[in-house]
Amino acid sequence: MSMHPLSTLSLGSHCCYFRLNGSVLDGNAFNSPATIVQHRFHSNSFEMLPFHSVQNGVSVEGATHKQVVDLIKSGGDCLTLTVISVTQQEADRLEPQEDQSGYSYIDYSDKRSLPISIPDYGIVNRNGERYIVFNIHMAGRQLCSRRYREFANLHSLLRKEFSGFNFPKLPGKWPFQLSEQQLDTRRRGLEQYLEKVCAVRVIAESDAVQDFLTDTEDDISASPVDIKVMLPDHEVSTVSVKKSSNAQVVWEILVQRANLTAYTQQYFYLFEIVEYNFERKLQPHEIPHQLYVQNYSTASSTCLCVRRWLFSVAKELTLPDGEQAGRFIFYQAVDEVNRGNIRADGRLYELKALQDAKKAGDYLALARTLPGYGDVVFPHCSCDSRKEGHVVPAVGMKSFRLHACREDGSLEAQMVELTWDSITRSESDEESMSFCFQYNRPDKPARWVKVYTPYHAFLADCFDRIMEERKWEDSGD
């Protein structure tokens, strides 16, 4: 539609993300900051008033950017502006086209420190060719291996895409075979290059860098990697596996590497450390290496660990004296007491006095008498049976509990405890990211409850395991 160069345009009612350009329209009667609306609009109540005022009517003529932003924040969800059209020449001055030296508008100031390193290099023999690869790690976890020429290709791509950035120099080429000292010098130079390049967020998140740090299918099938797994006694075992190995394969290799006994194999499994004080059991088909490199920000040396996969205290009591599985159960019980999942209450002092591997039997004998022993306690989450606040799900051999809490996880007094006999059906719903279960109520129809947790699949696994172990007890196995 055609409009007068200074006519007003009503955009209707919207809530949007926007920024204010502090430029002033030369010769404009209003002589106030021009407004440029960008990003995306959300259908909500939003009106446009004269652009020199905010919703509360305060004039922003001559105001600083911060003053305008503060007024916008104080106005709540709705902001009222009027957009005034300008000539094309003026629009180009205020908002240059992207093809006009677009590199100068890339923000290189947004920086962060990534724990990327190249600790070593290796020799690869493939398809009759022998060459050196440099092993790239993130927080001590190997991402991929790259040849020098792949670094050179990356450097060339980045210089074209980010021509306004002053890139560090790449270690120079050398036409002859490098000595070990020269290779180590090249390794350090490549490491420093990646550190500086990946420190700039816009470059680190570019397709070129992401592709460079991501394995190709050939890399995944051919390159073995070292994966660290924390055992229940906090010792770390390192296994060498293919990057494509699933959890079951990694577990079987770990069994051999860490000399896990038959009891440990039966009552423990691989878990992922996903939140502070919470781990989830891996599905056998999951790829541990993918989790390993995705979770480089975890505080521990690894995000993979071995945890108890047994609810039955009766079965635990049948373990032979000195059995490795029993020792692992002791160490995990100590962790659960420290986390508060085993509620020691007035017995904490006694437990602390017994917190020694030589007194493991006495420690466990006391711990088994306390609420929460052997249970899996999930992070707090929302639930459709609770209008306000969250719940903390807990799965144990005796019952399934939903403990009421605030949205920040602070526990409240109310708790619903359901025996396993009362729960008739359960399922994991990937689409709604929830775990659903049905339970019987005395003199009332059965009720469905939805627990909205990202760990719904693990919660379903816990239910299935409980049902399996209850069959053990019924059959006397």
Short mmCIF file of C-alpha atoms in Angstrom, two decimals:
data_model
loop_
_atom_site.label_atom_id
_atom_site.label_comp_id
_atom_site.label_asym_id
_atom_site.label_seq_id
_atom_site.Cartn_x
_atom_site.Cartn_y
_atom_site.Cartn_z
CA MET A 1 0.00 0.00 0.00
CA SER A 2 1.19 3.56 -0.66
CA MET A 3 1.64 5.90 2.30
CA HIS A 4 2.76 9.45 2.88
CA PRO A 5 6.38 9.49 4.02
CA LEU A 6 5.35 10.67 7.47
CA SER A 7 2.00 8.94 7.85
CA THR A 8 1.32 6.78 10.90
CA LEU A 9 0.82 3.06 10.78
CA SER A 10 -1.22 1.13 13.34
CA LEU A 11 0.02 -2.43 13.80
CA GLY A 12 -2.90 -3.58 15.93
CA SER A 13 -2.54 -5.45 19.20
CA HIS A 14 0.60 -7.50 19.75
CA CYS A 15 3.26 -8.32 22.30
CA CYS A 16 6.68 -8.44 20.75
CA TYR A 17 10.42 -8.44 21.21
CA PHE A 18 11.97 -5.23 19.87
CA ARG A 19 14.85 -2.85 20.19
CA LEU A 20 15.07 0.92 20.06
CA ASN A 21 17.48 2.61 17.70
CA GLY A 22 18.71 5.81 19.30
CA SER A 23 19.09 7.68 15.99
CA VAL A 24 17.11 10.90 15.52
CA LEU A 25 15.09 11.66 12.42
CA ASP A 26 16.59 14.77 10.92
CA GLY A 27 14.03 17.43 10.19
CA ASN A 28 11.22 15.48 11.80
CA ALA A 29 8.68 17.58 13.64
CA PHE A 30 8.68 15.08 16.49
CA ASN A 31 12.50 14.98 16.60
CA SER A 32 12.46 11.88 18.82
CA PRO A 33 14.03 8.41 18.71
CA ALA A 34 12.95 6.23 15.83
CA THR A 35 11.55 2.86 16.71
CA ILE A 36 12.45 -0.25 14.81
CA VAL A 37 10.39 -3.32 15.61
CA GLN A 38 12.19 -6.59 14.98
CA HIS A 39 12.31 -10.31 15.83
CA ARG A 40 8.94 -11.98 16.27
CA PHE A 41 5.44 -10.91 17.27
CA HIS A 42 3.24 -12.91 19.64
CA SER A 43 -0.53 -12.67 19.45
CA ASN A 44 -1.40 -10.92 22.66
CA SER A 45 -2.66 -7.50 23.69
CA PHE A 46 -0.30 -4.82 22.38
CA GLU A 47 -1.29 -1.41 21.02
CA MET A 48 0.74 1.26 19.31
CA LEU A 49 0.64 4.88 20.58
CA PRO A 50 2.75 7.84 19.46
CA PHE A 51 6.26 6.51 19.48
CA HIS A 52 7.63 9.33 21.60
CA SER A 53 5.64 8.04 24.61
CA VAL A 54 5.39 4.75 26.47
CA GLN A 55 2.24 3.06 27.74
CA ASN A 56 2.09 5.17 30.89
CA GLY A 57 2.30 8.34 28.82
CA VAL A 58 5.80 9.33 29.87
CA SER A 59 7.62 11.14 27.07
CA VAL A 60 10.91 9.60 26.00
CA GLU A 61 12.00 12.50 23.84
CA GLY A 62 15.73 12.88 24.39
CA ALA A 63 15.78 9.92 26.78
CA THR A 64 18.67 7.49 26.92
CA HIS A 65 18.33 3.90 25.74
CA LYS A 66 18.44 2.68 29.36
CA GLN A 67 15.66 5.07 30.42
CA VAL A 68 13.45 3.82 27.59
CA VAL A 69 14.12 0.18 28.47
CA ASP A 70 13.35 0.85 32.15
CA LEU A 71 10.03 2.46 31.18
CA ILE A 72 9.18 -0.50 28.97
CA LYS A 73 9.93 -2.96 31.78
CA SER A 74 7.79 -1.00 34.23
CA GLY A 75 4.88 -1.02 31.78
CA GLY A 76 4.12 -4.71 32.24
CA ASP A 77 3.24 -7.00 29.34
CA CYS A 78 1.68 -4.32 27.15
CA LEU A 79 3.43 -1.48 25.39
CA THR A 80 1.78 1.21 23.26
CA LEU A 81 3.63 2.74 20.33
CA THR A 82 2.89 4.31 16.96
CA VAL A 83 5.23 3.47 14.12
CA ILE A 84 5.82 6.38 11.73
CA SER A 85 6.96 5.52 8.22
CA VAL A 86 9.97 7.29 6.74
CA THR A 87 11.50 7.66 3.30
CA GLN A 88 13.52 4.75 1.91
CA GLN A 89 16.67 6.86 2.17
CA GLU A 90 16.04 7.52 5.85
CA ALA A 91 15.21 3.86 6.47
CA ASP A 92 18.49 2.80 4.85
CA ARG A 93 20.36 5.23 7.08
CA LEU A 94 18.72 3.92 10.25
CA GLU A 95 18.75 0.23 9.32
CA PRO A 96 21.33 -0.56 6.59
CA GLN A 97 20.67 -3.48 4.30
CA GLU A 98 22.39 -6.73 5.24
CA ASP A 99 24.43 -6.81 2.04
CA GLN A 100 26.07 -3.47 2.88
CA SER A 101 29.25 -4.65 4.60
CA GLY A 102 27.20 -6.98 6.78
CA TYR A 103 30.27 -8.24 8.60
CA SER A 104 30.50 -5.01 10.59
CA TYR A 105 27.21 -5.80 12.30
CA ILE A 106 28.31 -9.19 13.67
CA ASP A 107 28.81 -9.02 17.41
CA TYR A 108 32.27 -10.37 18.19
CA SER A 109 32.22 -8.99 21.73
CA ASP A 110 30.05 -11.80 23.12
CA LYS A 111 32.72 -14.10 24.47
CA ARG A 112 32.86 -17.10 26.75
CA SER A 113 35.51 -19.53 27.89
CA LEU A 114 35.05 -23.07 26.59
CA PRO A 115 37.18 -25.90 28.04
CA ILE A 116 38.37 -27.03 24.61
CA SER A 117 41.78 -28.65 24.30
CA ILE A 118 44.00 -30.89 22.19
CA PRO A 119 45.83 -32.98 24.80
CA ASP A 120 47.46 -35.38 22.35
CA TYR A 121 47.68 -36.68 18.80
CA GLY A 122 47.66 -40.10 17.20
CA ILE A 123 48.57 -42.00 14.05
CA VAL A 124 45.81 -43.34 11.81
CA ASN A 125 46.23 -45.97 9.12
CA ARG A 126 43.26 -45.99 6.78
CA ASN A 127 42.79 -47.07 3.18
CA GLY A 128 46.53 -47.47 2.71
CA GLU A 129 47.26 -43.94 4.00
CA ARG A 130 49.10 -43.11 7.21
CA TYR A 131 48.61 -39.70 8.80
CA ILE A 132 48.55 -37.75 12.07
CA VAL A 133 45.29 -36.68 13.73
CA PHE A 134 44.89 -34.28 16.65
CA ASN A 135 42.40 -35.36 19.32
CA ILE A 136 40.03 -32.54 20.28
CA HIS A 137 38.53 -32.67 23.77
CA MET A 138 35.86 -30.64 25.56
CA ALA A 139 36.31 -30.59 29.35
CA GLY A 140 38.46 -33.69 29.12
CA ARG A 141 36.04 -35.61 26.90
CA GLN A 142 37.01 -36.42 23.36
CA LEU A 143 34.85 -34.86 20.67
CA CYS A 144 36.66 -35.84 17.50
CA SER A 145 40.03 -36.21 15.77
CA ARG A 146 41.12 -33.92 12.93
CA ARG A 147 44.02 -33.73 10.48
CA TYR A 148 46.03 -30.54 10.04
CA ARG A 149 44.53 -29.94 6.61
CA GLU A 150 41.04 -30.03 8.15
CA PHE A 151 42.12 -27.23 10.50
CA ALA A 152 43.41 -25.32 7.46
CA ASN A 153 40.08 -25.80 5.66
CA LEU A 154 38.18 -24.57 8.73
CA HIS A 155 40.43 -21.51 8.95
CA SER A 156 39.74 -20.69 5.30
CA LEU A 157 35.96 -21.08 5.72
CA LEU A 158 35.85 -18.91 8.83
CA ARG A 159 37.92 -16.12 7.29
CA LYS A 160 35.42 -15.93 4.43
CA GLU A 161 32.34 -16.02 6.67
CA PHE A 162 33.69 -13.68 9.37
CA SER A 163 35.89 -11.36 7.34
CA GLY A 164 35.60 -8.62 9.95
CA PHE A 165 37.24 -10.73 12.66
CA ASN A 166 40.96 -10.71 13.33
CA PHE A 167 41.71 -14.43 13.37
CA PRO A 168 44.80 -15.82 15.08
CA LYS A 169 47.44 -17.40 12.88
CA LEU A 170 47.26 -21.10 12.19
CA PRO A 171 50.53 -23.03 12.72
CA GLY A 172 52.38 -23.08 9.42
CA LYS A 173 52.64 -25.94 6.96
CA TRP A 174 55.77 -28.07 6.79
CA PRO A 175 56.58 -30.07 3.63
CA PHE A 176 58.70 -32.68 5.43
CA GLN A 177 57.96 -35.23 8.13
CA LEU A 178 57.65 -33.58 11.52
CA SER A 179 59.63 -34.65 14.56
CA GLU A 180 57.84 -35.37 17.84
CA GLN A 181 58.89 -31.95 19.13
CA GLN A 182 57.54 -30.26 16.01
CA LEU A 183 54.29 -32.25 16.26
CA ASP A 184 53.84 -31.17 19.86
CA THR A 185 54.48 -27.55 18.89
CA ARG A 186 51.83 -27.87 16.17
CA ARG A 187 49.44 -29.47 18.68
CA ARG A 188 49.85 -26.53 21.09
CA GLY A 189 49.40 -24.04 18.26
CA LEU A 190 46.20 -25.70 17.04
CA GLU A 191 44.89 -25.84 20.60
CA GLN A 192 45.50 -22.11 21.09
CA TYR A 193 43.82 -21.41 17.76
CA LEU A 194 40.66 -23.32 18.77
CA GLU A 195 40.62 -21.68 22.21
CA LYS A 196 40.65 -18.18 20.70
CA VAL A 197 38.18 -18.94 17.91
CA CYS A 198 35.69 -20.82 20.09
CA ALA A 199 35.80 -18.07 22.72
CA VAL A 200 33.72 -15.89 20.36
CA ARG A 201 30.17 -17.15 20.64
CA VAL A 202 28.98 -16.25 17.13
CA ILE A 203 31.95 -18.07 15.59
CA ALA A 204 31.79 -21.08 17.91
CA GLU A 205 28.10 -21.55 17.10
CA SER A 206 28.58 -21.26 13.34
CA ASP A 207 27.85 -24.24 11.11
CA ALA A 208 31.50 -24.47 10.07
CA VAL A 209 32.77 -24.89 13.63
CA GLN A 210 29.93 -27.17 14.69
CA ASP A 211 30.52 -29.43 11.68
CA PHE A 212 34.24 -29.43 12.40
CA LEU A 213 33.67 -30.57 16.00
CA THR A 214 31.09 -33.20 15.02
CA ASP A 215 32.19 -36.65 13.93
CA THR A 216 31.39 -37.93 10.48
CA GLU A 217 29.98 -41.42 10.06
CA ASP A 218 33.45 -42.68 9.12
CA ASP A 219 34.90 -41.19 12.30
CA ILE A 220 32.16 -42.72 14.43
CA SER A 221 32.66 -46.21 13.05
CA ALA A 222 36.45 -46.17 12.99
CA SER A 223 37.70 -44.13 15.94
CA PRO A 224 37.72 -45.65 19.43
CA VAL A 225 37.40 -43.21 22.32
CA ASP A 226 38.07 -43.35 26.04
CA ILE A 227 35.02 -42.92 28.25
CA LYS A 228 35.26 -42.43 32.00
CA VAL A 229 32.67 -44.06 34.25
CA MET A 230 32.39 -43.33 37.97
CA LEU A 231 31.84 -46.38 40.17
CA PRO A 232 29.76 -46.22 43.38
CA ASP A 233 32.93 -46.01 45.50
CA HIS A 234 33.81 -42.85 43.48
CA GLU A 235 36.68 -44.57 41.70
CA VAL A 236 36.78 -43.81 37.97
CA SER A 237 37.17 -46.58 35.40
CA THR A 238 38.12 -45.76 31.81
CA VAL A 239 36.90 -47.90 28.92
CA SER A 240 37.88 -47.70 25.26
CA VAL A 241 34.87 -48.10 22.99
CA LYS A 242 33.64 -47.12 19.55
CA LYS A 243 31.76 -43.85 19.54
CA SER A 244 28.72 -45.62 18.14
CA SER A 245 28.64 -48.21 20.95
CA ASN A 246 25.31 -48.36 22.78
CA ALA A 247 24.90 -48.49 26.55
CA GLN A 248 24.66 -52.28 26.68
CA VAL A 249 27.95 -52.69 24.80
CA VAL A 250 29.67 -50.10 27.01
CA TRP A 251 28.30 -51.85 30.10
CA GLU A 252 29.63 -55.23 28.97
CA ILE A 253 33.07 -53.74 28.31
CA LEU A 254 33.01 -51.99 31.70
CA VAL A 255 32.11 -55.29 33.39
CA GLN A 256 35.37 -56.75 32.06
CA ARG A 257 37.47 -53.62 32.60
CA ALA A 258 36.38 -53.02 36.21
CA ASN A 259 36.08 -56.72 37.13
CA LEU A 260 32.44 -56.39 38.13
CA THR A 261 31.05 -59.51 39.77
CA ALA A 262 27.96 -61.42 38.67
CA TYR A 263 25.95 -59.85 41.50
CA THR A 264 27.07 -56.36 40.49
CA GLN A 265 26.13 -57.05 36.89
CA GLN A 266 22.66 -58.13 38.01
CA TYR A 267 21.91 -55.33 40.48
CA PHE A 268 23.73 -52.32 38.96
CA TYR A 269 23.77 -50.52 35.61
CA LEU A 270 24.94 -47.42 33.75
CA PHE A 271 23.38 -44.10 34.75
CA GLU A 272 23.74 -40.53 33.53
CA ILE A 273 24.36 -37.70 36.00
CA VAL A 274 21.78 -35.21 34.73
CA GLU A 275 21.14 -32.92 37.69
CA TYR A 276 22.76 -32.18 40.99
CA ASN A 277 22.01 -35.19 43.22
CA PHE A 278 20.10 -37.07 40.53
CA GLU A 279 21.01 -39.75 38.02
CA ARG A 280 18.87 -41.54 35.46
CA LYS A 281 19.32 -45.07 34.17
CA LEU A 282 20.37 -45.32 30.55
CA GLN A 283 18.27 -47.20 28.05
CA PRO A 284 20.29 -50.09 26.53
CA HIS A 285 20.05 -48.52 23.04
CA GLU A 286 21.34 -45.06 24.05
CA ILE A 287 24.80 -43.96 22.91
CA PRO A 288 26.88 -43.05 26.00
CA HIS A 289 29.51 -41.16 24.00
CA GLN A 290 26.89 -38.69 22.76
CA LEU A 291 25.83 -38.01 26.34
CA TYR A 292 29.46 -37.87 27.37
CA VAL A 293 30.36 -35.02 25.02
CA GLN A 294 27.06 -33.15 25.40
CA ASN A 295 27.47 -32.86 29.17
CA TYR A 296 30.95 -31.33 29.26
CA SER A 297 29.72 -28.66 31.70
CA THR A 298 29.07 -31.13 34.54
CA ALA A 299 31.23 -30.51 37.60
CA SER A 300 32.39 -34.12 37.95
CA SER A 301 35.03 -35.75 35.77
CA THR A 302 32.30 -37.61 33.89
CA CYS A 303 28.53 -37.63 33.49
CA LEU A 304 28.39 -41.45 33.44
CA CYS A 305 28.27 -43.58 36.56
CA VAL A 306 27.30 -46.98 37.91
CA ARG A 307 24.31 -46.98 40.24
CA ARG A 308 22.21 -49.49 42.07
CA TRP A 309 19.38 -50.99 40.03
CA LEU A 310 17.69 -52.93 42.83
CA PHE A 311 14.76 -51.98 45.06
CA SER A 312 14.34 -55.20 47.04
CA VAL A 313 15.96 -55.08 50.47
CA ALA A 314 15.22 -58.79 50.86
CA LYS A 315 17.33 -59.56 47.79
CA GLU A 316 20.07 -57.26 49.05
CA LEU A 317 20.26 -59.24 52.30
CA THR A 318 21.07 -62.43 50.39
CA LEU A 319 24.40 -61.05 49.12
CA PRO A 320 27.45 -62.95 50.42
CA ASP A 321 29.72 -61.22 52.94
CA GLY A 322 32.46 -59.24 51.26
CA GLU A 323 30.63 -59.17 47.92
CA GLN A 324 31.52 -56.25 45.65
CA ALA A 325 27.84 -55.42 45.11
CA GLY A 326 27.35 -55.11 48.88
CA ARG A 327 30.31 -52.72 49.12
CA PHE A 328 28.86 -50.62 46.28
CA ILE A 329 25.46 -50.57 48.03
CA PHE A 330 27.18 -49.20 51.15
CA TYR A 331 28.82 -46.32 49.26
CA GLN A 332 25.58 -45.41 47.53
CA ALA A 333 23.70 -45.49 50.85
CA VAL A 334 26.21 -42.99 52.25
CA ASP A 335 25.52 -40.72 49.26
CA GLU A 336 21.75 -41.02 49.73
CA VAL A 337 22.01 -40.12 53.42
CA ASN A 338 24.12 -37.08 52.57
CA ARG A 339 21.56 -36.03 49.96
CA GLY A 340 18.69 -36.39 52.41
CA ASN A 341 16.91 -39.06 50.35
CA ILE A 342 17.39 -41.45 53.26
CA ARG A 343 15.88 -39.48 56.12
CA ALA A 344 18.24 -40.00 59.03
CA ASP A 345 16.52 -37.48 61.34
CA GLY A 346 17.90 -38.11 64.85
CA ARG A 347 20.12 -41.03 63.75
CA LEU A 348 22.54 -39.02 61.64
CA TYR A 349 25.20 -38.92 64.36
CA GLU A 350 25.11 -42.72 64.65
CA LEU A 351 25.42 -43.10 60.90
CA LYS A 352 28.39 -40.73 60.76
CA ALA A 353 30.14 -42.82 63.41
CA LEU A 354 29.67 -45.92 61.25
CA GLN A 355 30.65 -44.26 57.97
CA ASP A 356 33.64 -46.48 57.36
CA ALA A 357 34.01 -49.32 54.87
CA LYS A 358 35.05 -51.63 57.71
CA LYS A 359 31.73 -50.92 59.45
CA ALA A 360 29.63 -51.16 56.27
CA GLY A 361 27.46 -53.98 57.66
CA ASP A 362 26.49 -51.98 60.76
CA TYR A 363 25.93 -48.84 58.70
CA LEU A 364 23.58 -50.61 56.29
CA ALA A 365 21.74 -52.39 59.12
CA LEU A 366 20.84 -48.98 60.58
CA ALA A 367 20.20 -47.31 57.21
CA ARG A 368 17.71 -50.02 56.20
CA THR A 369 15.48 -49.05 59.13
CA LEU A 370 15.18 -45.43 57.95
CA PRO A 371 12.55 -43.95 55.60
CA GLY A 372 13.67 -43.63 51.99
CA TYR A 373 16.23 -46.43 52.01
CA GLY A 374 16.54 -48.04 48.58
CA ASP A 375 14.19 -45.51 46.97
CA VAL A 376 14.76 -43.48 43.80
CA VAL A 377 13.81 -39.85 44.41
CA PHE A 378 13.13 -37.74 41.31
CA PRO A 379 13.57 -33.96 40.90
CA HIS A 380 10.46 -31.91 41.66
CA CYS A 381 8.06 -31.41 38.76
CA SER A 382 4.47 -30.42 38.01
CA CYS A 383 1.51 -32.76 38.30
CA ASP A 384 -2.05 -32.42 36.99
CA SER A 385 -3.51 -33.35 40.37
CA ARG A 386 -1.91 -30.29 41.96
CA LYS A 387 -3.04 -26.87 40.74
CA GLU A 388 -0.30 -24.92 42.47
CA GLY A 389 3.20 -26.04 43.31
CA HIS A 390 5.07 -29.18 42.34
CA VAL A 391 5.54 -32.74 43.57
CA VAL A 392 8.61 -34.86 44.31
CA PRO A 393 8.04 -38.41 42.98
CA ALA A 394 9.73 -41.24 44.89
CA VAL A 395 9.72 -44.92 43.93
CA GLY A 396 10.33 -47.58 46.56
CA MET A 397 9.66 -51.26 47.09
CA LYS A 398 6.80 -50.52 49.48
CA SER A 399 5.04 -47.69 47.66
CA PHE A 400 5.03 -44.84 45.16
CA ARG A 401 4.95 -41.40 46.78
CA LEU A 402 4.18 -37.89 45.55
CA HIS A 403 5.48 -35.39 48.10
CA ALA A 404 4.01 -31.89 47.72
CA CYS A 405 6.48 -29.04 47.36
CA ARG A 406 6.71 -25.47 46.16
CA GLU A 407 7.82 -24.62 42.65
CA ASP A 408 11.37 -24.14 43.96
CA GLY A 409 11.38 -27.67 45.41
CA SER A 410 10.86 -26.73 49.07
CA LEU A 411 8.97 -29.63 50.64
CA GLU A 412 5.53 -29.16 52.17
CA ALA A 413 3.64 -31.34 54.64
CA GLN A 414 1.21 -33.03 52.23
CA MET A 415 2.18 -36.39 50.74
CA VAL A 416 0.23 -38.99 48.77
CA GLU A 417 1.43 -42.57 49.22
CA LEU A 418 0.10 -45.31 46.95
CA THR A 419 0.70 -49.01 47.47
CA TRP A 420 1.62 -51.03 44.40
CA ASP A 421 -1.54 -53.10 44.68
CA SER A 422 -3.62 -49.94 44.16
CA ILE A 423 -1.84 -48.93 40.93
CA THR A 424 -3.53 -50.64 38.00
CA ARG A 425 -1.92 -49.10 34.89
CA SER A 426 1.01 -46.89 33.95
CA GLU A 427 2.68 -45.58 30.80
CA SER A 428 5.27 -43.11 29.58
CA ASP A 429 4.05 -40.43 27.16
CA GLU A 430 6.85 -38.99 25.02
CA GLU A 431 4.60 -36.43 23.30
CA SER A 432 3.47 -34.72 26.50
CA MET A 433 6.73 -35.47 28.36
CA SER A 434 4.79 -37.08 31.17
CA PHE A 435 4.35 -40.29 33.12
CA CYS A 436 0.73 -41.39 33.54
CA PHE A 437 -0.64 -43.89 36.02
CA GLN A 438 -4.06 -45.06 37.14
CA TYR A 439 -4.89 -46.07 40.70
CA ASN A 440 -7.95 -47.39 42.49
CA ARG A 441 -9.72 -45.37 45.18
CA PRO A 442 -12.05 -46.86 47.81
CA ASP A 443 -15.71 -46.30 46.85
CA LYS A 444 -14.66 -44.03 43.95
CA PRO A 445 -13.85 -44.52 40.28
CA ALA A 446 -10.23 -45.21 39.37
CA ARG A 447 -8.24 -42.06 38.69
CA TRP A 448 -5.57 -41.17 36.14
CA VAL A 449 -2.70 -38.88 37.22
CA LYS A 450 -0.09 -37.24 35.00
CA VAL A 451 3.36 -36.36 36.30
CA TYR A 452 5.17 -33.97 33.92
CA THR A 453 8.83 -34.86 34.11
CA PRO A 454 11.60 -35.06 31.49
CA TYR A 455 12.55 -38.34 33.18
CA HIS A 456 9.25 -40.03 32.39
CA ALA A 457 10.98 -42.95 30.64
CA PHE A 458 13.15 -43.62 33.69
CA LEU A 459 10.10 -43.41 35.94
CA ALA A 460 8.41 -46.02 33.75
CA ASP A 461 11.56 -48.18 34.02
CA CYS A 462 11.34 -47.94 37.81
CA PHE A 463 7.71 -49.08 37.77
CA ASP A 464 8.59 -52.03 35.52
CA ARG A 465 11.52 -52.99 37.74
CA ILE A 466 9.35 -52.88 40.86
CA MET A 467 6.81 -55.18 39.23
CA GLU A 468 9.59 -57.57 38.22
CA GLU A 469 11.09 -57.64 41.72
CA ARG A 470 7.68 -58.18 43.30
CA LYS A 471 7.41 -61.32 41.14
CA TRP A 472 10.77 -62.45 42.50
CA GLU A 473 9.43 -62.22 46.02
CA ASP A 474 6.16 -63.96 45.12
CA SER A 475 8.01 -66.86 43.48
CA GLY A 476 10.77 -67.00 46.07
CA ASP A 477 13.54 -66.31 43.51
#
